[in-house]
Coordinates of C-alpha atoms and ligand atoms in Angstrom, one line a residue:
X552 CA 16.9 9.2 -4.4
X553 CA 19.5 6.6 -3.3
X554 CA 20.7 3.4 -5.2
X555 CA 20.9 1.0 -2.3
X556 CA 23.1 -2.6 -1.9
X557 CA 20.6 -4.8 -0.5
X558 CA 21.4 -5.8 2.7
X559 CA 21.1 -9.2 1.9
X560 CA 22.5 -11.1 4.8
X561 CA 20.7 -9.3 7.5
X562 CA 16.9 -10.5 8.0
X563 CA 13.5 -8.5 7.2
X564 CA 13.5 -7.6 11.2
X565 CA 17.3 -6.6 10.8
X566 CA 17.0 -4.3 8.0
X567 CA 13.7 -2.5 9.1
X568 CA 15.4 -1.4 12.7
X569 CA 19.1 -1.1 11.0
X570 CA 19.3 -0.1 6.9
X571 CA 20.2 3.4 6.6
X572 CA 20.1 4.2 10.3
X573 CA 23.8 4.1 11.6
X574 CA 24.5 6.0 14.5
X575 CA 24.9 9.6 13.3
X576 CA 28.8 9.9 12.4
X577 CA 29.2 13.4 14.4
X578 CA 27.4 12.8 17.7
X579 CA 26.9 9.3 18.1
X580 CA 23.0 9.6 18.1
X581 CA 21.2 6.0 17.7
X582 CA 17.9 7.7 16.4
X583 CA 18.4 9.2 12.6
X584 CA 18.1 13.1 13.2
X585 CA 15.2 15.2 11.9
X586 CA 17.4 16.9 9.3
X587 CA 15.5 20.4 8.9
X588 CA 17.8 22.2 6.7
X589 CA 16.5 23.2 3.7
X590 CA 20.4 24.0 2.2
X591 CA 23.8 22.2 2.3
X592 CA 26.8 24.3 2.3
X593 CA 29.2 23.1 -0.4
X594 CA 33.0 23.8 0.0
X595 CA 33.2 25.1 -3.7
X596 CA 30.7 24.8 -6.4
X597 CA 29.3 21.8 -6.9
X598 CA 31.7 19.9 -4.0
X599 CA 28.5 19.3 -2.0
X600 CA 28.5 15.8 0.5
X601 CA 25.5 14.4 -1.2
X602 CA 23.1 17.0 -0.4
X603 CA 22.5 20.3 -2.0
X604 CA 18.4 21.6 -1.2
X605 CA 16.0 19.5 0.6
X606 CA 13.6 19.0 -1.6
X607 CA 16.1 17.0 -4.2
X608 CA 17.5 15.2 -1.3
X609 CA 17.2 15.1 2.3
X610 CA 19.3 12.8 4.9
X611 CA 16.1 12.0 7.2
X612 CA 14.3 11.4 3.7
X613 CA 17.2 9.3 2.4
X614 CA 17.5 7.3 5.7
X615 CA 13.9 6.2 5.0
X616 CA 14.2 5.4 1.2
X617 CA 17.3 2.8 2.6
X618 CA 15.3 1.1 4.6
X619 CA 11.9 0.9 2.9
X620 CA 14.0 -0.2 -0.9
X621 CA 15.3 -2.6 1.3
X622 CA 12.2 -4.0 3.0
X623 CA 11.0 -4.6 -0.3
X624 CA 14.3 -5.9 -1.5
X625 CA 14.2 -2.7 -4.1
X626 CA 17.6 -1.0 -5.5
X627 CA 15.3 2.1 -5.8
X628 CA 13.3 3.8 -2.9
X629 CA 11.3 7.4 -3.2
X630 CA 9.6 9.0 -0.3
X631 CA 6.8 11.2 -1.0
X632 CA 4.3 14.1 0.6
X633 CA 1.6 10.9 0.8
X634 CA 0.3 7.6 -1.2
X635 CA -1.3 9.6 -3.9
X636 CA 1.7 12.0 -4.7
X637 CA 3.7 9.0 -5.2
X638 CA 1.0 6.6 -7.1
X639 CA 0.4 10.7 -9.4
X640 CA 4.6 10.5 -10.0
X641 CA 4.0 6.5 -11.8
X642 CA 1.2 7.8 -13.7
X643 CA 3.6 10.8 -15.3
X644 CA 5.6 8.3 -16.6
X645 CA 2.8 7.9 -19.2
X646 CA 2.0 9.8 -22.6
X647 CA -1.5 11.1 -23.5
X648 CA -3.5 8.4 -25.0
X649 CA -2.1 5.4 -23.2
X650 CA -3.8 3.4 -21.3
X651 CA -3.8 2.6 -17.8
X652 CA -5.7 -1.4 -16.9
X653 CA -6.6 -1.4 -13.1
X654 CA -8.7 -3.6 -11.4
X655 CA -12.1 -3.4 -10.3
X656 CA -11.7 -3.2 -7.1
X657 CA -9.2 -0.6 -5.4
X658 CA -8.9 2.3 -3.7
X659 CA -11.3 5.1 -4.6
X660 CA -8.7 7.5 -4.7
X661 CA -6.5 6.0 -6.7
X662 CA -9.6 5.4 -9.4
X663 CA -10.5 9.2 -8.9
X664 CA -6.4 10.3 -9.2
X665 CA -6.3 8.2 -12.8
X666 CA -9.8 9.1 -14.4
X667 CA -10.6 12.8 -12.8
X668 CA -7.0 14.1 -12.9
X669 CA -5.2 12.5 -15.6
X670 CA -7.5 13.0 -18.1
X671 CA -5.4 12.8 -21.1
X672 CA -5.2 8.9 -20.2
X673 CA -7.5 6.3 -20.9
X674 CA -8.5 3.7 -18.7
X675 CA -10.1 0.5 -18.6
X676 CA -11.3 -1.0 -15.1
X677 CA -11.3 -5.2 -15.9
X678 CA -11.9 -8.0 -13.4
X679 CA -8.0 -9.1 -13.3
X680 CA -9.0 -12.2 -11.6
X681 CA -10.2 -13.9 -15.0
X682 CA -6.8 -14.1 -16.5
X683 CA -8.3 -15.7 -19.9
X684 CA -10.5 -12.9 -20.6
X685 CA -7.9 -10.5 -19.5
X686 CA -5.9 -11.9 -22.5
X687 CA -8.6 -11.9 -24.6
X688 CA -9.7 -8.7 -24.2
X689 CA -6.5 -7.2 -23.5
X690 CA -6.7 -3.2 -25.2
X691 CA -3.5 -3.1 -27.0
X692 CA -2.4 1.3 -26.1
X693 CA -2.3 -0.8 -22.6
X694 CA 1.0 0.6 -20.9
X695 CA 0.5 0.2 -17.8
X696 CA -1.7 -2.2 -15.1
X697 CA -2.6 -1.3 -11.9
X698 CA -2.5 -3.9 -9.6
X699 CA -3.8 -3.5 -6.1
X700 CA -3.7 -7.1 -3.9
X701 CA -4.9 -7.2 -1.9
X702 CA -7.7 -5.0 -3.1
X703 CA -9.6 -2.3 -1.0
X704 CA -11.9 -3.1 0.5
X705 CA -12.6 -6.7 -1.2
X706 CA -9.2 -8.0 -0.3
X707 CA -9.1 -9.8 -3.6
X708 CA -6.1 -11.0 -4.3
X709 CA -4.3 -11.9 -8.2
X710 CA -1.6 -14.1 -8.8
X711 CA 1.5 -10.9 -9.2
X712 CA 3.6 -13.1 -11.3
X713 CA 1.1 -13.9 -13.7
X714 CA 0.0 -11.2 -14.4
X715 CA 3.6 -9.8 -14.7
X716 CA 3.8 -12.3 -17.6
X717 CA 1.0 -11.2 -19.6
X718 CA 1.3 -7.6 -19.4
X719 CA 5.1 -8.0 -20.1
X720 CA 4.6 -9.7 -23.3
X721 CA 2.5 -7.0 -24.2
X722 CA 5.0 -4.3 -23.7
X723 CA 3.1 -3.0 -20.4
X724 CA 4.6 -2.0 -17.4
X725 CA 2.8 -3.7 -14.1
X726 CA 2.8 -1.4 -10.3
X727 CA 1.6 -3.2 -7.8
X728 CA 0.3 -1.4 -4.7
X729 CA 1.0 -3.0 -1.8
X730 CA -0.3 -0.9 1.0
X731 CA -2.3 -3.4 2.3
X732 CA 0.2 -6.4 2.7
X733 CA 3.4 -4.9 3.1
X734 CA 6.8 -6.0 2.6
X735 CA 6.4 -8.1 5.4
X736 CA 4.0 -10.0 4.1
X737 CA 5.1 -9.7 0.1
X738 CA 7.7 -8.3 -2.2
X739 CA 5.9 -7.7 -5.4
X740 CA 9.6 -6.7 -7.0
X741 CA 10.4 -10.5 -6.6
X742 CA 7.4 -11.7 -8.7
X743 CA 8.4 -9.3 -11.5
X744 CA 6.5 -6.3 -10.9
X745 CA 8.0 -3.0 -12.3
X746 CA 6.9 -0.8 -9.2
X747 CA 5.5 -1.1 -5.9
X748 CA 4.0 1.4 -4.1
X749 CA 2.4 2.4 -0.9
X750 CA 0.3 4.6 1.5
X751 CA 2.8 4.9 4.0
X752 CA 0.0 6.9 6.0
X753 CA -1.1 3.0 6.7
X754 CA 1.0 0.0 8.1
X755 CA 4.5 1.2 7.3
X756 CA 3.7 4.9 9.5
X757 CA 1.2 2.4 11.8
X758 CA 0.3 4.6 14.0
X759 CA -2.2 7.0 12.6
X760 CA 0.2 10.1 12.9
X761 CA 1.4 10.5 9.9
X762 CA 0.4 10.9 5.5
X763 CA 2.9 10.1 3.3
X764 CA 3.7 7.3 0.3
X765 CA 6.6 5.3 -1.3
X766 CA 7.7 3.9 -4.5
X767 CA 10.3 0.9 -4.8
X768 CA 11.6 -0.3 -8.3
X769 CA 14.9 -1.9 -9.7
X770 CA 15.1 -0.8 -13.0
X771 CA 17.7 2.1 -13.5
X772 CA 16.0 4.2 -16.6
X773 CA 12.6 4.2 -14.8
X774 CA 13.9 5.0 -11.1
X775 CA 15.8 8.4 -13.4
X776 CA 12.3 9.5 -15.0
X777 CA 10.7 8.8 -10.9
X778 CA 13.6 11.0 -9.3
X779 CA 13.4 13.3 -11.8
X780 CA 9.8 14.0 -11.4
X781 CA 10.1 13.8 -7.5
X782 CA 12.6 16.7 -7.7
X783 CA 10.1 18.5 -10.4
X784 CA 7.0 18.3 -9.7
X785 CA 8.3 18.2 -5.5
X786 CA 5.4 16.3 -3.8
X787 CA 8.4 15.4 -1.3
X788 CA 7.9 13.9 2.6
X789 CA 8.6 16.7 5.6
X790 CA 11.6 15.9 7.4
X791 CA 9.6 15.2 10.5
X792 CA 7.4 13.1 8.4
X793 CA 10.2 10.6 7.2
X794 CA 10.9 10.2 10.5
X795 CA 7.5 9.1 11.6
X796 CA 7.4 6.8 8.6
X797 CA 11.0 5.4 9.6
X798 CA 10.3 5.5 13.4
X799 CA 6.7 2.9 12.9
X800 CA 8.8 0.7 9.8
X801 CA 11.1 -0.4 12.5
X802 CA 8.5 -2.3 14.0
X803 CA 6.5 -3.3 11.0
X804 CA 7.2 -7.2 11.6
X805 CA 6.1 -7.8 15.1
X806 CA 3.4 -5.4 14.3
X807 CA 1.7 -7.2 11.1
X808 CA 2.5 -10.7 12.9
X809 CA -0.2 -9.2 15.8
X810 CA -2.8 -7.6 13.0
X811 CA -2.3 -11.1 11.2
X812 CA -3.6 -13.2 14.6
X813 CA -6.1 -10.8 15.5
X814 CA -7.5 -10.5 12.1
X815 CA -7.9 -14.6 12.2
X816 CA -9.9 -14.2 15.6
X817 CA -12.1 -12.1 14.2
X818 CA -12.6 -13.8 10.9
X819 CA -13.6 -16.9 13.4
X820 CA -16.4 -14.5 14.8
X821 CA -17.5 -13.6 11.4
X822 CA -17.6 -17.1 9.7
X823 CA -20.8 -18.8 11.0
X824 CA -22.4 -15.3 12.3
X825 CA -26.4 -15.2 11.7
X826 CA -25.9 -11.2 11.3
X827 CA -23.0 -11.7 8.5
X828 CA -23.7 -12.4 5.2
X829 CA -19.6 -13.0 3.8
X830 CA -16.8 -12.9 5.1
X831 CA -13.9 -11.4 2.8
X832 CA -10.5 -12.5 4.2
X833 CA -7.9 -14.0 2.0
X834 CA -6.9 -16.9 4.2
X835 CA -10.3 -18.1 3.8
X836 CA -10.4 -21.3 0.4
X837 CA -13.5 -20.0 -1.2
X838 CA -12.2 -16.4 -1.2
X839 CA -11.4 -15.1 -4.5
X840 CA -7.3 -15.0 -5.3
X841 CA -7.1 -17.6 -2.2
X842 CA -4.2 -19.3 -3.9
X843 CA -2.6 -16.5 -5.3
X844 CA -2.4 -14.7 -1.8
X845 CA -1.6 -18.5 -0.6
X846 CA 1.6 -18.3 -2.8
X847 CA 3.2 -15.1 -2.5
X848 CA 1.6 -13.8 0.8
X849 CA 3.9 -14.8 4.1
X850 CA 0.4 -14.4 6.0
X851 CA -2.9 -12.9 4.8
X852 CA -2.8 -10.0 6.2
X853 CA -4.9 -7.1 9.1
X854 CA -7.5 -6.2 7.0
X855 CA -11.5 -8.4 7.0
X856 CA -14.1 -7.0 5.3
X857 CA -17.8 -8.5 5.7
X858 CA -21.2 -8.0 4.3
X859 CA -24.7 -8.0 6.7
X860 CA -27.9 -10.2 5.7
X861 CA -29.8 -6.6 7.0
X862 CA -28.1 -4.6 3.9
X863 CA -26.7 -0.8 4.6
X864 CA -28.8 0.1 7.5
X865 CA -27.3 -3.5 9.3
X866 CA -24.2 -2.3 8.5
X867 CA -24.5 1.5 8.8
X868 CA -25.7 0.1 12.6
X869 CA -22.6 -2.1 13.3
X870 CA -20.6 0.6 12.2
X871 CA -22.0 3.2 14.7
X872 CA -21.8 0.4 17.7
X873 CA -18.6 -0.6 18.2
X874 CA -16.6 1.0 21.3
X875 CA -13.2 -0.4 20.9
X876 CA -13.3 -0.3 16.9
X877 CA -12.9 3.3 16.0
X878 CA -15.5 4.6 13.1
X879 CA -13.2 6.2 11.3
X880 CA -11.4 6.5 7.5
X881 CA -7.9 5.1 6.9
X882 CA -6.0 1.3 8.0
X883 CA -2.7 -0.3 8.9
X884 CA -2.6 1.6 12.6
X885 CA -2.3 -0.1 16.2
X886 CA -5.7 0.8 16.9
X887 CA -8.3 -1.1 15.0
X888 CA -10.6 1.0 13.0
X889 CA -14.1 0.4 11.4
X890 CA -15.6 2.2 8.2
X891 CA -18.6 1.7 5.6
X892 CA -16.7 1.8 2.2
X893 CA -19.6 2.7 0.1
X894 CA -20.3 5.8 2.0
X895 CA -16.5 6.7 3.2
X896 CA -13.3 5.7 1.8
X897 CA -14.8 4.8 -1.7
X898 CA -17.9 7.3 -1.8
X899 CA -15.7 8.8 -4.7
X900 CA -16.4 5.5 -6.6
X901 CA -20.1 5.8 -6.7
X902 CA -22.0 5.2 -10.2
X903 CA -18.4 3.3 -11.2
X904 CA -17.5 0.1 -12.2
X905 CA -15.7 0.5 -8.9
X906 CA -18.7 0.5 -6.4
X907 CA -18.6 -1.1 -3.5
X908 CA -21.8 -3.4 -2.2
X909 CA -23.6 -0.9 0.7
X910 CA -24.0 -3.5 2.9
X911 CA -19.7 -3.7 3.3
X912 CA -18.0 -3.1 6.3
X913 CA -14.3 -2.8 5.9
X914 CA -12.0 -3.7 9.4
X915 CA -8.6 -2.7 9.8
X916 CA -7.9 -5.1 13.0
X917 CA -5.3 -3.3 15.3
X918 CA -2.9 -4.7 17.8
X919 CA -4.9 -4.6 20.4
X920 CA -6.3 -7.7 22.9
X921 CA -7.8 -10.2 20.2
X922 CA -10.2 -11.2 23.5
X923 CA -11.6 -7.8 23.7
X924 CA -11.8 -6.9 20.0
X925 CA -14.3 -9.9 19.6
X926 CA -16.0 -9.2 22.1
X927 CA -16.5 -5.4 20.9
X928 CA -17.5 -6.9 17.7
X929 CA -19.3 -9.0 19.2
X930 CA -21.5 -6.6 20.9
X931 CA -22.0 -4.5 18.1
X932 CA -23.0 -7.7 15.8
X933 CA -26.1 -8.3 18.7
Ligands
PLP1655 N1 -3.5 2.9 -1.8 C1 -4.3 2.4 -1.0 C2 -4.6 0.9 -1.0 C3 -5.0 3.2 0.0 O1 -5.8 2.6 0.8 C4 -4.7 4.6 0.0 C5 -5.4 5.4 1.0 O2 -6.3 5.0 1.7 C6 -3.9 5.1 -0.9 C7 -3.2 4.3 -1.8 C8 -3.6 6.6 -0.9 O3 -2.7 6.9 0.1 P1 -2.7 8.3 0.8 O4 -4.0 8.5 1.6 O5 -1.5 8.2 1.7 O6 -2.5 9.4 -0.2

C-alpha cells in the first residue's frame, strides 16, 4: 500500500497518464517496468528501499495504486488479484453477526461473495432508493451498506451523500462500488463514502485483457486493517496485470467520454422502439436515481439496459443477432458487448430478492462508430 499526496493541481487526464509513472530513475524508461521480482535485496536487515517480497509490495503494483487513489482523489489505493478479492478484503473488516445492507439490485457476484461465502454475516437486501423506509426500517447490527450506483444491470442510481448521512449516524460504514461509473465520471470518497471499489477487469483495464480490482479510502485505521489483510490473506495483482490495469487507466477519460456518446445514440434507438419495452439509462428523467446520478455523475455513463415487449425469448433473440455487439459476459471494454443478465452475469441471483426481469438485455456500448452500432442494433431489434 502507498499513502499518496494528491496531485491536486494536475487534471483527471494529467494524473491518469502521469501519477506514479515517472520515467524509471535508472534507465530513463517512459513506460513503468513490469517489476517481476518476487524479492528485494536489502543492504542489511531491515534497510530495504521500500520493497521487501512482492506480494506485500510491488513497484508495478505500487505505480498503479498512485494513480488509481488519485483518480479517485483517495490517500489510500490497493490493487488486487480481481473485483471480488478486493470487495472479499472490505467484507473481513466485519465481525460475525454484523450486518451487511446492499441494495437490490447489484452484481450477482458480489450478492453470492456476501451470502454464500461469508456466512457468518447477515444480510439484508432493501430497495436503497426509498430513503424513508430505509430509515425506518433500518436493522440496527447494520455495519456496513453496500452501495452499487450505478447498479448492475438496472443502472439505478442513489443519491451517495445521502445515504452517507444516514448510515453514518447509525455507526455504519458505506463502500460504494463504482465499477460502473468510474472516477471519471464520480468520486464517491468526495460524497463521504468510506470505500470505493472496483472491477478493474471493466472500464479502468478497458480492454477485455485483463481481471483484477481496487479499493480507494482516506481514512488511516481502516486503509491499516485493508493492507494488512492484502498482505495476509494475498489475493494480490500479477505484475503484468498492474500493468495492463495501469496501461488502459491512462486513457480512461477519452475513453468513457466515447462510451458516454455512443451510449446516448443508442438510448435514441431504444426510446420510441416498437420491439423495446424500457429503456434503463440514467440520463433518461423518469429513470429511477435520475437526479442523484444528475448530481454527482459528470456524464451517465457506457452502460443501457432495455427490456423487450416479446419477454425472454425477444430478448434471448436480440441477444443471439447482433454482429457487431459481442454476446458475451463482462463490461467497460472498447468493444461493445451484449448479455441476458438473467441467464448470464446474474444467473447466480436466481430465486433472490436480487432477480433480474428475463426479458433484460444489459449493453456495455464500446468505442466503436456510434453509426454502425445502431445500425447493428438495429438489425438485430428487426
Ligand atoms: N462489481 C461489479 C459492478 C461487477 O460488474 C463485477 C464483475 O462483473 C464485480 C464487481 C466483480 O469483479 P471481478 O469480476 O473483477 O471479480
Amino acid at each position: 500500500m502507498g499513502e499518496f499526496e494528491e496531485q491536486s493541481t494536475w487534471g483527471f487526464e494529467t494524473r491518469a497518464v502521469h501519477t506514479g509513472q515517472d520515467p524509471d530513475p535508472v534507465t530513463g524508461a517512459v513506460v513503468t517496468p513490469i517489476s517481476l521480482s518476487t524479492t528485494f535485496a536489502q543492504d542489511g536487515v531491515g534497510g530495504h528501499k521500500g520493497f521487501e517480497y512482492s506480494r506485500s509490495g510491488n513497484p508495478t503494483r505500487a505505480a498503479l495504486e498512485a494513480c488509481v487513489a488519485s483518480l479517485e482523489g483517495a490517500h489510500y489505493g490497493l490493487a488486487f488479484a480481481s473485483g471480488l478479492a478486493a470487495e472479499d478484503n472490505v467484507l473481513r473488516l466485519l465481525r460475525s453477526g454484523d450486518r451487511v445492507l446492499l441494495g437490490n439490485d447489484a452484481y450477482g457476484g458480489t450478492f453470492r461473495l456476501i451470502s454464500k461465502v461469508h456466512t457468518s454475516l447477515a444480510w439484508t437486501a432493501v430497495d436503497l432508493i426509498d430513503t424513508n423506509r430505509l430509515v425506518a426500517d433500518w436493522p440496527d447490527d447494520t455495519k456496513l451498506v453496500w452501495l452499487e450506483t450505478p447498479t448492475n444491470p438496472l443502472l439505478r442510481c442513489f443519491d451517495i451523500e445521502q445515504i452517507v448521512d444516514i448510515a453514518h449516524a447509525r455507526g455504519a460504514l458505506v463502500c460504494v462500488d463504482n465499477t460502473f461509473a468510474t472516477p471519471f465520471l464520480q468520486q464517491p470518497l468526495s460524497f463521504g463514502a468510506d470505500v470505493v471499489v472496483h472491477s478493474a477487469t471493466k472500464y479502468l483495464g478497458g480492454h477485455s485483457d485483463v481481471v483484477g480490482g481496487f479499493l480507494a479510502l482516506d481514512d488511516d485505521e481502516l486503509a491499516d486493517r485493508l493492507t494488512f489483510t492484502q498482505n495476509a490473506a494475498g489475493g494480490v495483482p500479477a505484475p503484468f496485470d498492474c500493468y495492463l490495469v495501469l496501461r488502459g487507466v491512462k486513457t480512461l477519460a477519452v475513453r468513457m467520454e466515447r462510451h458516454c456518446a455512443n451510449a446516448r445514440a443508442i438510448v435514441d434507438l431504444l426510446v420510441g422502439h416498437p420491439a423495446v419495452e424500457r429503456v434503463l439509462y440514467p440520463q433518461l428523467p423518469d429513470h429511477p436515481g435520475h437526479a442523484a446520478a444528475a448530481k454527482q455523475m459528470r456524464d451517465f455513463g457506457g452502460m443501457v439496459s432495455f427490456t423487450l415487449k416479446g419477454g425472454s425469448d425477444a430478448a434471448l433473440r436480440v441477444a443471439a443477432a447482433t454482429t457487431l455487439f459481442t454476446l458475451a459476459e463482462s463490461l467497460g471494454a472498447v468493444e461493445s458487448l451484449i448479455e441476458h443478465p438473467g441467464r448470464m452475469t446474474h444467473a447466480s441471483a436466481a430465486g433472490s430478492p436480487l432477480e433480474v426481469p428475463d426479458n433484460l438485455l444489459r449493453l456495455s456500448v464500446g468505442i466503436e462508430s456510434a453509426a454502425d452500432l445502431v445500425a447493428d442494433l438495429e438489425q438485430a431489434l428487426s
